[in-house]
């Protein structure tokens, strides 16, 4: 299956399916003869798990460069190491990069590609559920000690190859992390789709076929929004649903101690409470989603380990906060997002409510 992404200056396809690498190599074999080097960037985990499969299916000649696992690869040091590797291998403007991994490898590789020799083409081969989101849309970045994703570029891939084969080895924590973004995509686009999640009893309850349909839908939602607004001037802010509070949780708990998606799931709850207040979302919906998240094993205890003051400091530091104003993505109704300036006082009330629910459920 192919989902086209139509951004003004770059049109590209997201290919989805099982075992799609071989077809990609055959389709491009001739065109890639003009390419002087193909470099695949992956992390050690992914490479150890999938080296055999990759070697058997990716029939083009390539060099591999491994970076530390997950978030640890989004540093200046590994950015520098990749560039050094490319120079040592005599890469040029005619070279191309492939990101084989989760969102972290994708973000790093994309940023390297955007700057090496002022920009070379890159391809995404996402291997996590979360990366159905991060591989599409062209946000690339590394972290600065003063903040996550602070150094980066908008730089679109040439193609995204989402081969579901890789998902088989994902640990449950990573399934949970990615699923939160899928649920976010459902909440901002389609109430009937959200109902499918509300029927779930546990993560183990998810059928493979069902998951693949959800990933396809999630990519369509993401693609539609970035097509309207590549650079986050308007509609793209909808994708931040759950992220204002979620990012603050992620930063307060500490990167590595909570996954991005787990923090987003927590952030969805205050965002839904505010949507009940400012939109027409039925009262009680936030609590319903809170119940679903608990059934699926999301850990809300993290909230109790952070003070609201701590969270408020992070929310004010967020890239999306302007002049101290919190711009919250909210829902008019399920499937209909909008953006509203929200006072810290109001967020505090939602935070208090959420803490009560967590305490009651202990
Ligand atoms: N660019 C964007 O638009 C965007 C959007 C959302 C998130 N992000 C970024 O994405 C990153 C998170 O991405 P992620 O959740 O994919 O995490 P990740 O890339 O950090 O991977 C998580 C862990 O899973 C392992 N892993 C990856 N694929 C695997 C597989 N198939 N089987 C077993 N283990 C596997 C990795 O080695 C790592 O240890 C963050 O850095 C976040 O900032 C970017
Ligand atoms: Zn996110």
CSV table of C-alpha atoms and ligand atoms in Angstrom, one decimal:
chain,number,residue,atom,x,y,z
A,1,UNK,CA,0.0,0.0,0.0
A,2,UNK,CA,1.2,3.5,-0.8
A,3,UNK,CA,0.2,6.7,1.0
A,4,UNK,CA,1.4,9.8,-0.9
A,5,UNK,CA,2.5,12.9,1.0
A,6,UNK,CA,2.1,16.1,-0.9
A,7,UNK,CA,4.2,18.8,0.6
A,8,UNK,CA,4.8,21.9,-1.6
A,9,UNK,CA,8.4,21.4,-2.4
A,10,UNK,CA,8.6,17.6,-1.9
A,11,UNK,CA,6.3,14.9,-2.9
A,12,UNK,CA,7.0,11.5,-1.5
A,13,UNK,CA,5.4,8.1,-0.8
A,14,UNK,CA,5.0,6.1,2.4
A,15,UNK,CA,5.1,2.4,1.4
A,16,UNK,CA,3.5,0.1,4.0
A,17,UNK,CA,3.4,-3.6,4.2
A,18,UNK,CA,5.1,-6.8,5.0
A,19,UNK,CA,8.5,-7.5,3.3
A,20,UNK,CA,8.7,-4.4,1.1
A,21,UNK,CA,12.4,-3.8,1.0
A,22,UNK,CA,13.2,-6.1,-1.8
A,23,UNK,CA,10.6,-4.4,-4.1
A,24,UNK,CA,12.1,-1.0,-3.2
A,25,UNK,CA,15.6,-2.2,-4.2
A,26,UNK,CA,14.5,-3.7,-7.5
A,27,UNK,CA,12.5,-0.5,-8.3
A,28,UNK,CA,15.5,1.7,-7.6
A,29,UNK,CA,18.4,-0.4,-8.7
A,30,UNK,CA,18.9,1.5,-12.0
A,31,UNK,CA,18.4,5.0,-10.6
A,32,UNK,CA,20.8,4.3,-7.7
A,33,UNK,CA,23.6,3.4,-10.1
A,34,UNK,CA,24.3,7.1,-10.2
A,35,UNK,CA,24.6,7.2,-6.4
A,36,UNK,CA,28.2,6.9,-5.2
A,37,UNK,CA,27.5,5.6,-1.6
A,38,UNK,CA,24.5,4.3,0.2
A,39,UNK,CA,24.9,4.5,4.0
A,40,UNK,CA,22.5,2.9,6.4
A,41,UNK,CA,22.4,4.4,9.9
A,42,UNK,CA,20.9,2.1,12.6
A,43,UNK,CA,21.1,1.5,16.3
A,44,UNK,CA,22.8,-1.5,17.9
A,45,UNK,CA,19.5,-3.0,19.1
A,46,UNK,CA,17.8,-2.8,15.8
A,47,UNK,CA,20.8,-4.0,13.9
A,48,UNK,CA,21.3,-7.0,16.2
A,49,UNK,CA,17.7,-8.0,15.9
A,50,UNK,CA,17.2,-7.4,12.2
A,51,UNK,CA,20.6,-7.7,10.5
A,52,UNK,CA,19.9,-11.0,8.8
A,53,UNK,CA,16.5,-9.9,7.5
A,54,UNK,CA,18.0,-6.6,6.3
A,55,UNK,CA,20.9,-8.2,4.6
A,56,UNK,CA,18.6,-10.8,2.9
A,57,UNK,CA,16.2,-8.2,1.6
A,58,UNK,CA,18.2,-5.0,0.9
A,59,UNK,CA,20.0,-6.0,-2.2
A,60,UNK,CA,21.8,-2.7,-2.9
A,61,UNK,CA,25.4,-2.2,-1.9
A,62,UNK,CA,25.7,-0.2,1.3
A,63,UNK,CA,27.8,0.7,4.3
A,64,UNK,CA,26.4,0.5,7.8
A,65,UNK,CA,27.1,2.9,10.6
A,66,UNK,CA,25.7,2.0,14.1
A,67,UNK,CA,24.8,4.6,16.7
A,68,UNK,CA,23.8,4.1,20.4
A,69,UNK,CA,20.3,2.8,21.1
A,70,UNK,CA,17.3,5.1,21.2
A,71,UNK,CA,17.5,8.6,22.5
A,72,UNK,CA,21.2,8.3,23.3
A,73,UNK,CA,21.9,8.7,19.6
A,74,UNK,CA,20.4,12.2,19.4
A,75,UNK,CA,23.5,13.9,20.7
A,76,UNK,CA,26.0,16.3,19.2
A,77,UNK,CA,28.6,13.5,19.6
A,78,UNK,CA,26.8,10.9,17.5
A,79,UNK,CA,25.8,13.6,15.0
A,80,UNK,CA,29.5,14.4,14.7
A,81,UNK,CA,30.5,10.7,14.5
A,82,UNK,CA,28.0,10.1,11.6
A,83,UNK,CA,29.4,13.1,9.7
A,84,UNK,CA,33.0,11.8,10.3
A,85,UNK,CA,32.0,8.4,9.1
A,86,UNK,CA,30.5,9.9,5.9
A,87,UNK,CA,33.6,11.9,5.2
A,88,UNK,CA,35.9,9.0,5.9
A,89,UNK,CA,33.9,6.9,3.4
A,90,UNK,CA,34.3,9.7,0.8
A,91,UNK,CA,30.6,10.4,0.7
A,92,UNK,CA,29.6,13.3,-1.5
A,93,UNK,CA,26.5,15.2,-2.7
A,94,UNK,CA,25.7,12.0,-4.7
A,95,UNK,CA,25.4,9.8,-1.6
A,96,UNK,CA,22.2,8.8,0.2
A,97,UNK,CA,21.3,7.9,3.7
A,98,UNK,CA,18.8,5.4,5.1
A,99,UNK,CA,17.5,5.6,8.7
A,100,UNK,CA,16.8,2.0,9.9
A,101,UNK,CA,15.3,2.3,13.4
A,102,UNK,CA,12.8,4.1,15.6
A,103,UNK,CA,12.1,7.8,15.9
A,104,UNK,CA,15.5,8.5,17.4
A,105,UNK,CA,17.5,7.1,14.6
A,106,UNK,CA,15.2,8.7,12.1
A,107,UNK,CA,15.5,12.2,13.7
A,108,UNK,CA,19.3,11.9,13.9
A,109,UNK,CA,19.7,10.6,10.3
A,110,UNK,CA,17.4,13.2,8.9
A,111,UNK,CA,19.3,16.0,10.6
A,112,UNK,CA,22.6,14.6,9.4
A,113,UNK,CA,21.2,14.4,5.8
A,114,UNK,CA,19.9,17.9,6.0
A,115,UNK,CA,23.3,19.3,6.7
A,116,UNK,CA,25.9,17.0,5.2
A,117,UNK,CA,27.3,18.9,2.1
A,118,UNK,CA,24.3,21.2,2.6
A,119,UNK,CA,21.8,18.4,2.2
A,120,UNK,CA,21.7,14.9,0.7
A,121,UNK,CA,18.7,12.7,0.2
A,122,UNK,CA,17.5,10.3,2.9
A,123,UNK,CA,15.0,7.5,3.3
A,124,UNK,CA,13.2,6.4,6.4
A,125,UNK,CA,12.8,2.7,7.3
A,126,UNK,CA,10.9,3.0,10.6
A,127,UNK,CA,11.0,0.0,13.0
A,128,UNK,CA,8.7,1.1,15.8
A,129,UNK,CA,5.0,1.9,16.1
A,130,UNK,CA,5.8,5.4,17.3
A,131,UNK,CA,7.8,6.0,14.1
A,132,UNK,CA,4.6,5.8,12.0
A,133,UNK,CA,4.3,9.3,13.3
A,134,UNK,CA,8.0,10.5,13.4
A,135,UNK,CA,9.0,9.2,10.0
A,136,UNK,CA,6.4,11.3,8.2
A,137,UNK,CA,6.4,15.0,8.2
A,138,UNK,CA,10.1,16.0,8.0
A,139,UNK,CA,10.8,17.1,11.5
A,140,UNK,CA,14.4,16.2,12.2
A,141,UNK,CA,16.4,17.0,15.3
A,142,UNK,CA,19.0,16.2,17.9
A,143,UNK,CA,19.0,17.2,21.6
A,144,UNK,CA,20.9,19.9,23.4
A,145,UNK,CA,21.7,19.5,27.1
A,146,UNK,CA,19.3,22.5,27.6
A,147,UNK,CA,16.4,20.9,25.8
A,148,UNK,CA,15.1,18.0,23.7
A,149,UNK,CA,14.9,18.4,19.9
A,150,UNK,CA,16.3,22.0,20.2
A,151,UNK,CA,18.6,21.7,17.2
A,152,UNK,CA,17.1,20.5,14.0
A,153,UNK,CA,15.6,21.2,10.6
A,154,UNK,CA,12.5,20.6,8.5
A,155,UNK,CA,13.8,18.1,6.0
A,156,UNK,CA,11.5,15.7,4.2
A,157,UNK,CA,12.6,12.1,3.3
A,158,UNK,CA,12.6,10.9,-0.3
A,159,UNK,CA,10.4,7.9,0.7
A,160,UNK,CA,9.3,6.1,3.8
A,161,UNK,CA,9.5,2.3,3.8
A,162,UNK,CA,7.4,1.0,6.7
A,163,UNK,CA,8.0,-2.7,6.7
A,164,UNK,CA,5.8,-4.3,9.3
A,165,UNK,CA,8.2,-7.2,9.6
A,166,UNK,CA,10.3,-5.1,12.0
A,167,UNK,CA,7.5,-4.6,14.5
A,168,UNK,CA,7.5,-8.2,15.6
A,169,UNK,CA,10.3,-7.7,18.0
A,170,UNK,CA,9.0,-4.6,19.7
A,171,UNK,CA,8.9,-5.0,23.5
A,172,UNK,CA,5.5,-4.2,25.1
A,173,UNK,CA,6.8,-0.8,26.5
A,174,UNK,CA,7.5,0.3,23.0
A,175,UNK,CA,4.2,-0.9,21.8
A,176,UNK,CA,2.5,1.1,24.5
A,177,UNK,CA,4.7,4.2,23.6
A,178,UNK,CA,3.7,4.1,20.0
A,179,UNK,CA,0.1,3.3,20.6
A,180,UNK,CA,-0.3,6.6,22.5
A,181,UNK,CA,0.4,8.5,19.3
A,182,UNK,CA,-2.0,6.2,17.4
A,183,UNK,CA,-4.7,7.0,20.0
A,184,UNK,CA,-3.9,10.7,19.6
A,185,UNK,CA,-4.3,10.5,15.9
A,186,UNK,CA,-7.7,8.8,16.4
A,187,UNK,CA,-8.8,11.5,18.9
A,188,UNK,CA,-8.0,14.4,16.6
A,189,UNK,CA,-9.6,12.7,13.5
A,190,UNK,CA,-12.4,10.2,14.1
A,191,UNK,CA,-14.7,9.3,17.0
A,192,UNK,CA,-15.6,5.9,15.6
A,193,UNK,CA,-12.0,5.0,15.5
A,194,UNK,CA,-11.5,6.0,19.1
A,195,UNK,CA,-14.4,3.6,20.0
A,196,UNK,CA,-12.3,0.8,18.7
A,197,UNK,CA,-9.7,1.5,21.4
A,198,UNK,CA,-12.3,1.9,24.1
A,199,UNK,CA,-13.3,-1.8,23.6
A,200,UNK,CA,-9.7,-3.0,24.2
A,201,UNK,CA,-9.1,-4.9,27.4
A,202,UNK,CA,-5.3,-5.0,27.3
A,203,UNK,CA,-2.3,-4.5,25.0
A,204,UNK,CA,-2.2,-8.3,24.4
A,205,UNK,CA,-5.8,-8.0,23.1
A,206,UNK,CA,-4.6,-6.1,20.0
A,207,UNK,CA,-4.8,-8.1,16.8
A,208,UNK,CA,-2.0,-7.7,14.4
A,209,UNK,CA,-4.3,-7.0,11.4
A,210,UNK,CA,-6.1,-4.4,13.5
A,211,UNK,CA,-2.8,-2.7,14.4
A,212,UNK,CA,-1.7,-2.5,10.8
A,213,UNK,CA,-5.0,-0.8,9.8
A,214,UNK,CA,-4.5,1.7,12.7
A,215,UNK,CA,-1.0,2.5,11.6
A,216,UNK,CA,-2.2,3.2,8.1
A,217,UNK,CA,-5.0,5.5,9.4
A,218,UNK,CA,-2.5,7.2,11.7
A,219,UNK,CA,-0.1,7.9,8.8
A,220,UNK,CA,-3.0,9.3,6.7
A,221,UNK,CA,-4.0,11.7,9.5
A,222,UNK,CA,-0.4,12.8,10.0
A,223,UNK,CA,0.2,13.2,6.2
A,224,UNK,CA,-3.0,15.2,5.8
A,225,UNK,CA,-2.1,17.7,8.5
A,226,UNK,CA,1.5,18.2,7.4
A,227,UNK,CA,0.3,18.7,3.8
A,228,UNK,CA,-1.7,21.6,5.0
A,229,UNK,CA,1.0,23.1,7.2
A,230,UNK,CA,4.5,21.8,6.9
A,231,UNK,CA,6.1,24.3,9.3
A,232,UNK,CA,3.7,24.4,12.2
A,233,UNK,CA,2.2,27.8,11.5
A,234,UNK,CA,-1.4,26.5,12.0
A,235,UNK,CA,-2.9,23.1,11.5
A,236,UNK,CA,0.2,21.2,12.5
A,237,UNK,CA,-0.3,22.4,16.1
A,238,UNK,CA,-3.2,19.9,16.3
A,239,UNK,CA,-0.6,17.1,16.3
A,240,UNK,CA,0.5,18.5,19.7
A,241,UNK,CA,-2.7,17.3,21.3
A,242,UNK,CA,-1.7,15.9,24.6
A,243,UNK,CA,1.9,17.1,24.2
A,244,UNK,CA,2.0,20.4,26.3
A,245,UNK,CA,1.4,18.6,29.6
A,246,UNK,CA,3.0,15.3,28.2
A,247,UNK,CA,6.3,17.0,27.3
A,248,UNK,CA,6.4,18.5,30.8
A,249,UNK,CA,5.9,15.1,32.3
A,250,UNK,CA,8.6,13.6,30.0
A,251,UNK,CA,11.1,16.2,31.0
A,252,UNK,CA,10.3,16.2,34.7
A,253,UNK,CA,10.4,12.4,35.1
A,254,UNK,CA,13.6,12.3,33.0
A,255,UNK,CA,14.2,11.1,29.5
A,256,UNK,CA,14.8,7.4,29.5
A,257,UNK,CA,12.7,6.9,32.7
A,258,UNK,CA,9.5,7.3,30.7
A,259,UNK,CA,8.9,6.8,27.0
A,260,UNK,CA,7.6,9.7,24.9
A,261,UNK,CA,4.3,7.9,24.2
A,262,UNK,CA,3.7,7.1,27.8
A,263,UNK,CA,4.1,10.8,28.7
A,264,UNK,CA,1.8,11.7,25.8
A,265,UNK,CA,-0.9,9.3,27.1
A,266,UNK,CA,-0.7,11.1,30.4
A,267,UNK,CA,-0.9,14.4,28.6
A,268,UNK,CA,-4.0,13.4,26.7
A,269,UNK,CA,-6.0,13.4,29.9
A,270,UNK,CA,-5.7,17.1,30.9
A,271,UNK,CA,-6.1,18.0,27.2
A,272,UNK,CA,-9.4,16.1,27.2
A,273,UNK,CA,-10.5,17.7,30.5
A,274,UNK,CA,-9.9,21.1,28.9
A,275,UNK,CA,-11.8,20.0,25.8
A,276,UNK,CA,-14.8,19.2,28.0
A,277,UNK,CA,-14.5,22.8,29.4
A,278,UNK,CA,-13.8,24.7,26.2
A,279,UNK,CA,-15.2,22.4,23.5
A,280,UNK,CA,-18.3,20.3,23.4
A,281,UNK,CA,-16.7,17.1,24.3
A,282,UNK,CA,-19.1,15.2,26.5
A,283,UNK,CA,-18.4,15.5,30.3
A,284,UNK,CA,-16.7,12.3,31.5
A,285,UNK,CA,-14.8,11.6,28.3
A,286,UNK,CA,-11.4,12.4,29.9
A,287,UNK,CA,-12.2,9.9,32.7
A,288,UNK,CA,-13.2,7.3,30.1
A,289,UNK,CA,-9.9,7.6,28.3
A,290,UNK,CA,-8.1,7.6,31.7
A,291,UNK,CA,-9.7,4.2,32.4
A,292,UNK,CA,-8.7,2.9,29.0
A,293,UNK,CA,-5.1,4.0,29.5
A,294,UNK,CA,-5.0,2.3,32.9
A,295,UNK,CA,-6.4,-0.9,31.3
A,296,UNK,CA,-3.6,-0.8,28.7
A,297,UNK,CA,-1.0,-0.5,31.4
A,298,UNK,CA,0.1,3.1,31.2
A,299,UNK,CA,1.7,4.2,34.4
A,300,UNK,CA,0.2,7.4,35.9
A,301,UNK,CA,2.2,7.2,39.1
A,302,UNK,CA,4.8,9.3,37.3
A,303,UNK,CA,2.6,12.3,37.8
A,304,UNK,CA,2.7,12.0,41.6
A,305,UNK,CA,6.5,12.1,41.5
A,306,UNK,CA,6.4,15.5,39.8
A,307,UNK,CA,5.2,18.7,41.5
A,308,UNK,CA,2.9,21.0,39.5
A,309,UNK,CA,5.5,23.8,39.8
A,310,UNK,CA,8.0,21.6,38.1
A,311,UNK,CA,5.6,20.8,35.3
A,312,UNK,CA,4.6,24.5,34.9
A,313,UNK,CA,8.3,25.5,34.5
A,314,UNK,CA,8.7,23.0,31.7
A,315,UNK,CA,5.4,24.0,30.0
A,316,UNK,CA,6.6,27.6,30.0
A,317,UNK,CA,9.9,26.6,28.4
A,318,UNK,CA,8.2,24.5,25.7
A,319,UNK,CA,9.1,25.6,22.1
A,320,UNK,CA,5.4,26.0,21.5
A,321,UNK,CA,4.8,28.5,24.3
A,322,UNK,CA,4.9,32.1,23.1
A,323,UNK,CA,5.2,35.1,25.5
A,324,UNK,CA,4.3,32.9,28.4
A,325,UNK,CA,1.0,31.9,26.7
A,326,UNK,CA,0.2,28.2,26.7
A,327,UNK,CA,-1.2,27.3,23.3
A,328,UNK,CA,-3.1,24.1,23.9
A,329,UNK,CA,-4.4,21.9,21.1
A,330,UNK,CA,-7.9,20.9,22.2
A,331,UNK,CA,-11.0,19.2,20.7
A,332,UNK,CA,-14.2,21.0,19.8
A,333,UNK,CA,-15.6,17.4,19.7
A,334,UNK,CA,-13.8,14.1,19.2
A,335,UNK,CA,-12.2,14.4,15.8
A,336,UNK,CA,-12.3,18.2,15.6
A,337,UNK,CA,-9.2,19.9,17.0
A,338,UNK,CA,-8.6,23.6,17.6
A,339,UNK,CA,-6.0,25.6,19.4
A,340,UNK,CA,-6.7,27.8,22.4
A,341,UNK,CA,-4.7,29.9,24.8
A,342,UNK,CA,-5.1,28.4,28.3
A,343,UNK,CA,-4.1,29.9,31.6
A,344,UNK,CA,-1.7,28.1,34.0
A,345,UNK,CA,-4.5,28.3,36.6
A,346,UNK,CA,-6.7,26.2,34.5
A,347,UNK,CA,-4.0,23.6,33.8
A,348,UNK,CA,-3.4,23.5,37.5
A,349,UNK,CA,-7.1,22.6,38.1
A,350,UNK,CA,-6.8,19.7,35.6
A,351,UNK,CA,-3.6,18.6,37.2
A,352,UNK,CA,-5.3,18.5,40.6
A,353,UNK,CA,-8.2,16.5,39.2
A,354,UNK,CA,-5.9,14.0,37.5
A,355,UNK,CA,-3.9,13.6,40.7
A,356,UNK,CA,-7.2,12.8,42.6
A,357,UNK,CA,-8.1,10.1,40.0
A,358,UNK,CA,-4.7,8.6,40.3
A,359,UNK,CA,-4.8,8.6,44.1
A,360,UNK,CA,-8.3,7.1,44.1
A,361,UNK,CA,-7.2,4.3,41.8
A,362,UNK,CA,-4.2,3.3,43.9
B,1,LIG,N1,10.3,13.8,14.0
B,1,LIG,C1,9.1,13.8,14.6
B,1,LIG,O1,8.1,14.3,14.0
B,1,LIG,C2,8.9,13.0,15.9
B,1,LIG,C3,7.6,12.8,16.4
B,1,LIG,C4,7.5,12.0,17.5
B,1,LIG,C5,8.7,11.6,18.2
B,1,LIG,N2,9.9,11.9,17.7
B,1,LIG,C6,11.1,11.4,18.3
B,1,LIG,O2,11.1,10.0,18.2
B,1,LIG,C7,11.9,9.4,19.3
B,1,LIG,C8,11.2,8.3,19.8
B,1,LIG,O3,11.0,7.3,18.9
B,1,LIG,P1,10.7,5.8,19.2
B,1,LIG,O4,9.7,5.7,20.2
B,1,LIG,O5,10.6,5.1,17.9
B,1,LIG,O6,12.0,5.4,20.0
B,1,LIG,P2,13.5,5.0,19.8
B,1,LIG,O7,14.0,5.3,18.4
B,1,LIG,O8,14.2,5.7,20.9
B,1,LIG,O9,13.5,3.4,20.0
B,1,LIG,C9,13.1,2.9,21.3
B,1,LIG,C10,13.8,1.7,21.6
B,1,LIG,O10,13.3,0.6,20.8
B,1,LIG,C11,14.4,-0.1,20.1
B,1,LIG,N3,13.8,-0.6,18.9
B,1,LIG,C12,13.6,0.1,17.7
B,1,LIG,N4,13.0,-0.7,16.8
B,1,LIG,C13,12.9,-1.9,17.4
B,1,LIG,C14,12.3,-3.2,17.0
B,1,LIG,N5,11.8,-3.3,15.8
B,1,LIG,N6,12.4,-4.2,17.9
B,1,LIG,C15,12.9,-4.1,19.1
B,1,LIG,N7,13.4,-2.9,19.6
B,1,LIG,C16,13.4,-1.8,18.7
B,1,LIG,C17,15.5,1.0,20.0
B,1,LIG,O11,16.7,0.4,19.9
B,1,LIG,C18,15.3,1.7,21.3
B,1,LIG,O12,16.0,1.1,22.3
B,1,LIG,C19,12.1,10.6,20.2
B,1,LIG,O13,13.5,11.0,20.1
B,1,LIG,C20,11.2,11.7,19.8
B,1,LIG,O14,11.7,13.0,20.0
B,1,LIG,C21,10.0,12.6,16.5
B,2,LIG,ZN1,4.7,12.9,20.1
